[in-house]
Short mmCIF file of C-alpha atoms and ligand atoms in Angstrom, two decimals:
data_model
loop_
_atom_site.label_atom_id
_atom_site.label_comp_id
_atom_site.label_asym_id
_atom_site.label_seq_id
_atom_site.Cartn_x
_atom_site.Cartn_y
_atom_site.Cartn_z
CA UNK A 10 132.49 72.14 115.28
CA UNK A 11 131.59 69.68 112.34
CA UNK A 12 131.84 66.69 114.38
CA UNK A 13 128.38 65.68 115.34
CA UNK A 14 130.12 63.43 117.76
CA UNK A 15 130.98 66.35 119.41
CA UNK A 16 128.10 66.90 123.01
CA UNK A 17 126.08 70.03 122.95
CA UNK A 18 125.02 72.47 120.87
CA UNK A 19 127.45 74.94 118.48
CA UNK A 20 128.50 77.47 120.89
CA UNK A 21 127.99 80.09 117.81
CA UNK A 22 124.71 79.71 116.76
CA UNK A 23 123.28 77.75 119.91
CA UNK A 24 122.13 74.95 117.62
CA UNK A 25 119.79 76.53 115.52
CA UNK A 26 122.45 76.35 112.03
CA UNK A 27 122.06 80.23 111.30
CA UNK A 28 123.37 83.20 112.62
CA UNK A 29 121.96 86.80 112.18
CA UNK A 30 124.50 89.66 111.16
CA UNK A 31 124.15 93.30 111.82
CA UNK A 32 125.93 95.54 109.05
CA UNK A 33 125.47 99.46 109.23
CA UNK A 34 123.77 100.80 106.30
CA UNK A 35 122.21 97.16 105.42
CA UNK A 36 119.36 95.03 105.86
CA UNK A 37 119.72 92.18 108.57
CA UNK A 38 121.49 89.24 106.69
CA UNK A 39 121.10 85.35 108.21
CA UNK A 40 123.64 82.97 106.80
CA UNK A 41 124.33 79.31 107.39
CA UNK A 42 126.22 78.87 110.63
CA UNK A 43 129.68 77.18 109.67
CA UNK A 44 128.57 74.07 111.83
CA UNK A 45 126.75 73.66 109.17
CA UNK A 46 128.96 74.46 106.29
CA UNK A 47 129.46 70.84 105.32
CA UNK A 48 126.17 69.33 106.01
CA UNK A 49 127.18 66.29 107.81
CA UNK A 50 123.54 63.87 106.73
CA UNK A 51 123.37 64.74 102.64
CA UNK A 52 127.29 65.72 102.15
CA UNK A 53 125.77 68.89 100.43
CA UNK A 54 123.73 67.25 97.69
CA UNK A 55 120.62 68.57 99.46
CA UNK A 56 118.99 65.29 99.65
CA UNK A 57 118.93 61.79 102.06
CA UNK A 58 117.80 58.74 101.29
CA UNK A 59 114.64 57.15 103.01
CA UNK A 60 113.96 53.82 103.61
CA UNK A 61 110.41 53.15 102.22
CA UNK A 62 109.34 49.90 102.35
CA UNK A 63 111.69 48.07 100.61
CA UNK A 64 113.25 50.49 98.52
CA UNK A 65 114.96 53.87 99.30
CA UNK A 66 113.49 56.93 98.37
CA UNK A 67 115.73 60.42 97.88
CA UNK A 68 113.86 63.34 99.89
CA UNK A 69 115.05 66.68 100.64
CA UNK A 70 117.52 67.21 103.39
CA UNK A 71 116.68 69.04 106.22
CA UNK A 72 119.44 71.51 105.61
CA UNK A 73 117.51 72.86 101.78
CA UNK A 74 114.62 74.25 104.13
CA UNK A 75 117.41 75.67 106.95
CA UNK A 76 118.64 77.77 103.30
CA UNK A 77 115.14 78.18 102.45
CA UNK A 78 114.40 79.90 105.28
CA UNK A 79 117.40 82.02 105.65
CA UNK A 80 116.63 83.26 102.38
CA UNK A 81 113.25 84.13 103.44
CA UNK A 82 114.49 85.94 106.38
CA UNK A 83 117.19 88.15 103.90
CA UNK A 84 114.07 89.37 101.93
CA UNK A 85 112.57 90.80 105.07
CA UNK A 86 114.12 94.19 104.96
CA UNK A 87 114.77 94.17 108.36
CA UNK A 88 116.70 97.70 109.15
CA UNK A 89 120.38 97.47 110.23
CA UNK A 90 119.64 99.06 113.73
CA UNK A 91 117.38 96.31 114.41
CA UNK A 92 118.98 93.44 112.75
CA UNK A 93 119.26 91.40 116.00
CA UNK A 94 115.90 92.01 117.13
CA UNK A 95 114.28 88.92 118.33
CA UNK A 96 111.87 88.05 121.05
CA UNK A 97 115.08 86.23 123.02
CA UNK A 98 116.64 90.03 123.23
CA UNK A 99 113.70 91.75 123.78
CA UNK A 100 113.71 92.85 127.57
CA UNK A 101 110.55 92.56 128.87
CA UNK A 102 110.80 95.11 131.73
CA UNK A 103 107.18 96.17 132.62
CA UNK A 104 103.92 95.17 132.32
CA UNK A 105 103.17 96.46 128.89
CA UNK A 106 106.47 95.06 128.03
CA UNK A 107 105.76 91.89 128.66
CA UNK A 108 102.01 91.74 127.77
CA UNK A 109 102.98 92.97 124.12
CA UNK A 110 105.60 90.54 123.90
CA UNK A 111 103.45 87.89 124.70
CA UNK A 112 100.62 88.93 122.23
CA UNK A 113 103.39 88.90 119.28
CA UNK A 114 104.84 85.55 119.98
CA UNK A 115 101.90 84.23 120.60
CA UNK A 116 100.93 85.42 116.92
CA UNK A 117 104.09 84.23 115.67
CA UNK A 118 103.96 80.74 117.35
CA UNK A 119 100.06 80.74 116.02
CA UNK A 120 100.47 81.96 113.00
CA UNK A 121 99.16 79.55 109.43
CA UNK A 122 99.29 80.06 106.56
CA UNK A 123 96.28 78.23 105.43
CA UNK A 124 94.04 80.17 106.77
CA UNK A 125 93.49 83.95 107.89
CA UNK A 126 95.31 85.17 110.92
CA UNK A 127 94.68 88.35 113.22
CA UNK A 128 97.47 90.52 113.53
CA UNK A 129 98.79 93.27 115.55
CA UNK A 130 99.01 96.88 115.88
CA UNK A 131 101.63 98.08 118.46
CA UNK A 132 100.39 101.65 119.68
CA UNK A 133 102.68 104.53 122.05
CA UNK A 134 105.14 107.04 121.70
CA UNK A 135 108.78 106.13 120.46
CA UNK A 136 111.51 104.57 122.28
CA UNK A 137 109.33 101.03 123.52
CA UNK A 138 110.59 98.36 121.39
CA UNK A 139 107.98 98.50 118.68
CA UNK A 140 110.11 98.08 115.82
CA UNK A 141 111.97 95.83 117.73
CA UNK A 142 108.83 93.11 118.65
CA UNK A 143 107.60 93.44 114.70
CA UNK A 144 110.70 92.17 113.71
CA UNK A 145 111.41 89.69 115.88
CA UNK A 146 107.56 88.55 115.22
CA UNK A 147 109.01 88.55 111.52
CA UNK A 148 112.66 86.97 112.09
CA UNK A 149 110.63 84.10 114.02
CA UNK A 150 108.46 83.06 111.17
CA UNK A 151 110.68 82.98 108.66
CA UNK A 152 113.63 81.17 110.66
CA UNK A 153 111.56 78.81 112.86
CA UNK A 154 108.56 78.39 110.53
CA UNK A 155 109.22 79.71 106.63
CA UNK A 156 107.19 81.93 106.89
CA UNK A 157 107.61 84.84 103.92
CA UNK A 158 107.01 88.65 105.08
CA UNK A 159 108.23 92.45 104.21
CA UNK A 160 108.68 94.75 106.60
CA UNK A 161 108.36 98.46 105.53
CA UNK A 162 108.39 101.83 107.24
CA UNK A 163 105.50 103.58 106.50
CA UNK A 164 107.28 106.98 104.71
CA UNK A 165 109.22 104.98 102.33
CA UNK A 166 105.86 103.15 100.92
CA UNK A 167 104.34 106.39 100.51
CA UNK A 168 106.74 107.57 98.23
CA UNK A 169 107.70 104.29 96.67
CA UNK A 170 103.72 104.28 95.71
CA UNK A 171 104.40 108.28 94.18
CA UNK A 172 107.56 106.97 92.72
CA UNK A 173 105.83 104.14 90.73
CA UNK A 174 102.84 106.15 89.83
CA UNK A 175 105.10 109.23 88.52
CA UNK A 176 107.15 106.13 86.43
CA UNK A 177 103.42 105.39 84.55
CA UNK A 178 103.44 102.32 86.30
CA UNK A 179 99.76 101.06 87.28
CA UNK A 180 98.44 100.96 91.28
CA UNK A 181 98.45 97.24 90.71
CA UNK A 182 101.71 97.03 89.71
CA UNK A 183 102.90 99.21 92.47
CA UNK A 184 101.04 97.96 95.03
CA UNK A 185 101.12 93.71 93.65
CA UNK A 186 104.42 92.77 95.88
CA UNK A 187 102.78 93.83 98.87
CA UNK A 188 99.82 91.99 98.13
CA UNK A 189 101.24 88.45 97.88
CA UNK A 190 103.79 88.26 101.02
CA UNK A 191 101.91 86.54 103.80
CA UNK A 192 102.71 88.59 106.16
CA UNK A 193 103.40 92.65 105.50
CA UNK A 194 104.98 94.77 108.52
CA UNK A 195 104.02 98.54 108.15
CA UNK A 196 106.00 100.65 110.74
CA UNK A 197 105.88 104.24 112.20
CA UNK A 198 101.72 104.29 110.76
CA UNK A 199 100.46 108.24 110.51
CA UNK A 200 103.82 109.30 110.90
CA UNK A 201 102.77 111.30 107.41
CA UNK A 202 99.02 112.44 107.09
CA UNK A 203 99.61 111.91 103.28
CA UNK A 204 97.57 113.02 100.53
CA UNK A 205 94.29 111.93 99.53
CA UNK A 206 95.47 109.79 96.46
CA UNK A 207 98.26 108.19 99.04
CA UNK A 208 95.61 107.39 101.47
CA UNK A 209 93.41 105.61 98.59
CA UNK A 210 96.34 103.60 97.92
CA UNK A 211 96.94 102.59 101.46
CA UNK A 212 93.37 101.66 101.93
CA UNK A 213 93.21 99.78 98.68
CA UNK A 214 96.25 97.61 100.26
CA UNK A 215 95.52 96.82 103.51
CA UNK A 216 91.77 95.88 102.19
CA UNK A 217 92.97 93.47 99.45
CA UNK A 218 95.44 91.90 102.21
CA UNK A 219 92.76 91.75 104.31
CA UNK A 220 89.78 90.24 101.51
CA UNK A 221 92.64 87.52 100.86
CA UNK A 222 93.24 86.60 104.10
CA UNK A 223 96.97 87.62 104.30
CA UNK A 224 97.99 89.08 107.80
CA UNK A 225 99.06 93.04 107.99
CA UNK A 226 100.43 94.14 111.41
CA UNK A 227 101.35 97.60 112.40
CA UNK A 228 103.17 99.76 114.91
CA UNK A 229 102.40 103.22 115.39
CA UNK A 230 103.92 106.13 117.45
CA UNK A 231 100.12 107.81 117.90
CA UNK A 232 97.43 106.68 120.51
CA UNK A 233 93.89 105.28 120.44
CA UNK A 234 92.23 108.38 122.19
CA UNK A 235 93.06 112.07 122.74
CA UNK A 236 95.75 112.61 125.49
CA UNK A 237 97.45 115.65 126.42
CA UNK A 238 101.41 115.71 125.38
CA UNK A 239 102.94 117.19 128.47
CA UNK A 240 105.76 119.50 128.09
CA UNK A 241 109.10 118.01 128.77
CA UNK A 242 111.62 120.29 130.04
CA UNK A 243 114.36 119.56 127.77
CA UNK A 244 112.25 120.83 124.90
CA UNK A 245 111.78 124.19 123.60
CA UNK A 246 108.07 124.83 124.06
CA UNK A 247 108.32 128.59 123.40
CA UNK A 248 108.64 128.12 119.30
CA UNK A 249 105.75 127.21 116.73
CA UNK A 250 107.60 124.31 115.55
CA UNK A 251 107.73 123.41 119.11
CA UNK A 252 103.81 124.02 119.43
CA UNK A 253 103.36 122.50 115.82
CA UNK A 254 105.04 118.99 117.34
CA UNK A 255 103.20 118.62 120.05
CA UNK A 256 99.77 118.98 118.02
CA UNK A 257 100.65 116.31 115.93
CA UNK A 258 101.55 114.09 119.39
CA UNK A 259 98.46 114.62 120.83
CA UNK A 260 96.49 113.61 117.49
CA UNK A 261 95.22 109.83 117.46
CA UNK A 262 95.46 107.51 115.36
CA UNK A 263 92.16 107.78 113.44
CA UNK A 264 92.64 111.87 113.03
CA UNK A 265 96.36 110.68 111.54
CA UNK A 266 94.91 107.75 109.23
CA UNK A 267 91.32 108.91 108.57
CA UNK A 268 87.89 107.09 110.07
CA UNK A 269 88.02 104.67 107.02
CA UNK A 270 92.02 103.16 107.38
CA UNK A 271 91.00 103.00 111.48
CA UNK A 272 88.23 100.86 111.23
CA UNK A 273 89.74 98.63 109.21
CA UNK A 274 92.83 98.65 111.56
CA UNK A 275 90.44 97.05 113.75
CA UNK A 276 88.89 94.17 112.05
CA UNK A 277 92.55 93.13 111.04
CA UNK A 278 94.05 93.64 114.30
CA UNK A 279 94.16 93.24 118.17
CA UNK A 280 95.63 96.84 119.72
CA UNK A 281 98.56 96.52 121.78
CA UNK A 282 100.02 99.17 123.76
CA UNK A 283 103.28 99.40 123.89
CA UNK A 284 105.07 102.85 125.38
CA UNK A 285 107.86 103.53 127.33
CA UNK A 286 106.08 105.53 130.12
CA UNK A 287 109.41 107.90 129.90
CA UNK A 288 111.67 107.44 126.93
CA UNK A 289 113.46 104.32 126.75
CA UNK A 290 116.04 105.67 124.53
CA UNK A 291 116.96 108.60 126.22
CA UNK A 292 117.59 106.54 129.38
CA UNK A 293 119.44 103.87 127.55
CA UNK A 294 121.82 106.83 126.21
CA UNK A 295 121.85 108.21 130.24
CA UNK A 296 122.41 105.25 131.50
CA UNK A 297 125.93 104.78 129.03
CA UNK A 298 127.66 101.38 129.96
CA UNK A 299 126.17 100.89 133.50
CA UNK A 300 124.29 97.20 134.01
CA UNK A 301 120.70 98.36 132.68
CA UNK A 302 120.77 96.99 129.52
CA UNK A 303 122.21 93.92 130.37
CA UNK A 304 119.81 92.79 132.91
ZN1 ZN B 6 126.47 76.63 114.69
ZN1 ZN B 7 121.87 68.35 104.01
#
């Protein structure tokens, strides 16, 4: 597969020199496709020569930035159930499917990094493909453009902030890797009402990304306005924990995050909604091998 001689594109990789691997219990790992495990214009000593003028000049090969960029894409944190998430397998299958995949590649294909870019917050109930279209937004600009990010859920950074401020460890230092990726990922926003200190600290983040122009985007399971939760029939509605579950559905976002997070939501963002209209997950699981998920 070597042979550049050889017509068309590396059946494994599809031309693009990486491939994305999916390992339970791991981050998504990219590696070097083995097409381009000898790389056939620098013979691996990461540079080419240039003609300039009349002399030849030694510049980086283009196969440095393919490893540069794979490397940025293994620091992303992407979780293993996700770990082939892009915008090529994301099925756009209604309306709001398709109109939120189109405002995050449009992002992605946008994005700069020389100067502040809006980002988005994906808003509905669980089972749409919101984790799914943040990383793909993410696996896009690190592979196609180097683009660094971090992609977090939002539980773990709660307590990875209370971990590091029970170790006697400052806010800044806590909070200081967060603030210098370009882009940060928060997922599954609210999902904790959090204290008042934790809320400080997520406010103090998001509004130092946002003063330095870095790019935050979001995905949350709770809506912009009040909605009633209806009562699904294969849930017990008769116990408080029941009761208790579907008062926290039918909170929005602002009650989850406080007034002061939400409005800053919305000078860093553009809200996208995003929900199943039934769950997408269930009917994937209903639906077992039959043709749905391949179409
Ligand atoms: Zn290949
Ligand atoms: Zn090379």
């Amino acid at each position: 597969m070597a042979d550049p001689a050889q017509s068309g594109p590396c059946r494994a990789c599809g031309g693009v020199g990486y491939l994305v691997e999916q390992v339970l219990g791991h981050p998504a790992r990219a590696r070097r496709c083995d097409c381009q495990a000898a790389c056939p214009r620098c013979g691996e000593s990461g540079y080419v020569l240039v003609q300039n003028g009349p002399s030849a000049v030694a510049q980086p090969c283009a196969c440095r930035r393919l490893d540069e960029r794979i490397a940025l894409f293994n620091r992303i944190g992407i979780p293993a159930a996700v770990a082939l998430a892009s915008f090529d397998t994301f099925r756009a299958w209604s309306p709001d499917h398709a109109a939120a995949k189109a405002a995050a590649e449009d992002f992605a294909r946008k994005f700069r990094g020389d100067r502040p870019t809006k980002g988005f917050l994906l808003y509905g109930r669980p089972g749409a493909g919101k984790t799914h279209l943040l990383c793909a937004a993410l696996r896009w600009l690190a592979l196609e453009k180097g683009v660094g990010s971090r992609y977090v859920e939002f539980m773990l950074l709660l307590s990875d902030m209370k971990s590091g401020f029970d170790a006697n460890r400052s806010h800044m230092e806590v909070l200081r890797p967060l603030l210098q990726v370009p882009v940060l990922a928060i997922d599954e926003l609210g999902k904790e009402r959090g204290t008042d200190w934790e809320r400080s600290m997520l406010d103090e983040l998001i509004s130092r990304r946002f003063n330095a122009g870095l790019t935050t985007l979001f995905a949350t399971n709770y809506f912009l306005e009040d909605r009633a939760v209806p009562e699904s029939p294969g849930r017990s509605v008769n116990t408080r924990s029941a009761q208790f579950q579907r008062d926290a559905e039918s909170m929005t976002l602002a009650q989850r995050v406080g007034d002061r997070i939400y409005s800053r939501l919305n000078e860093m963002c553009v809200f996208v909604k995003l929900d199943p209209g039934h769950d997408l997950r269930k009917e994937r699981a209903d639906a077992g091998s039959a043709g749905f998920w391949k179409g």
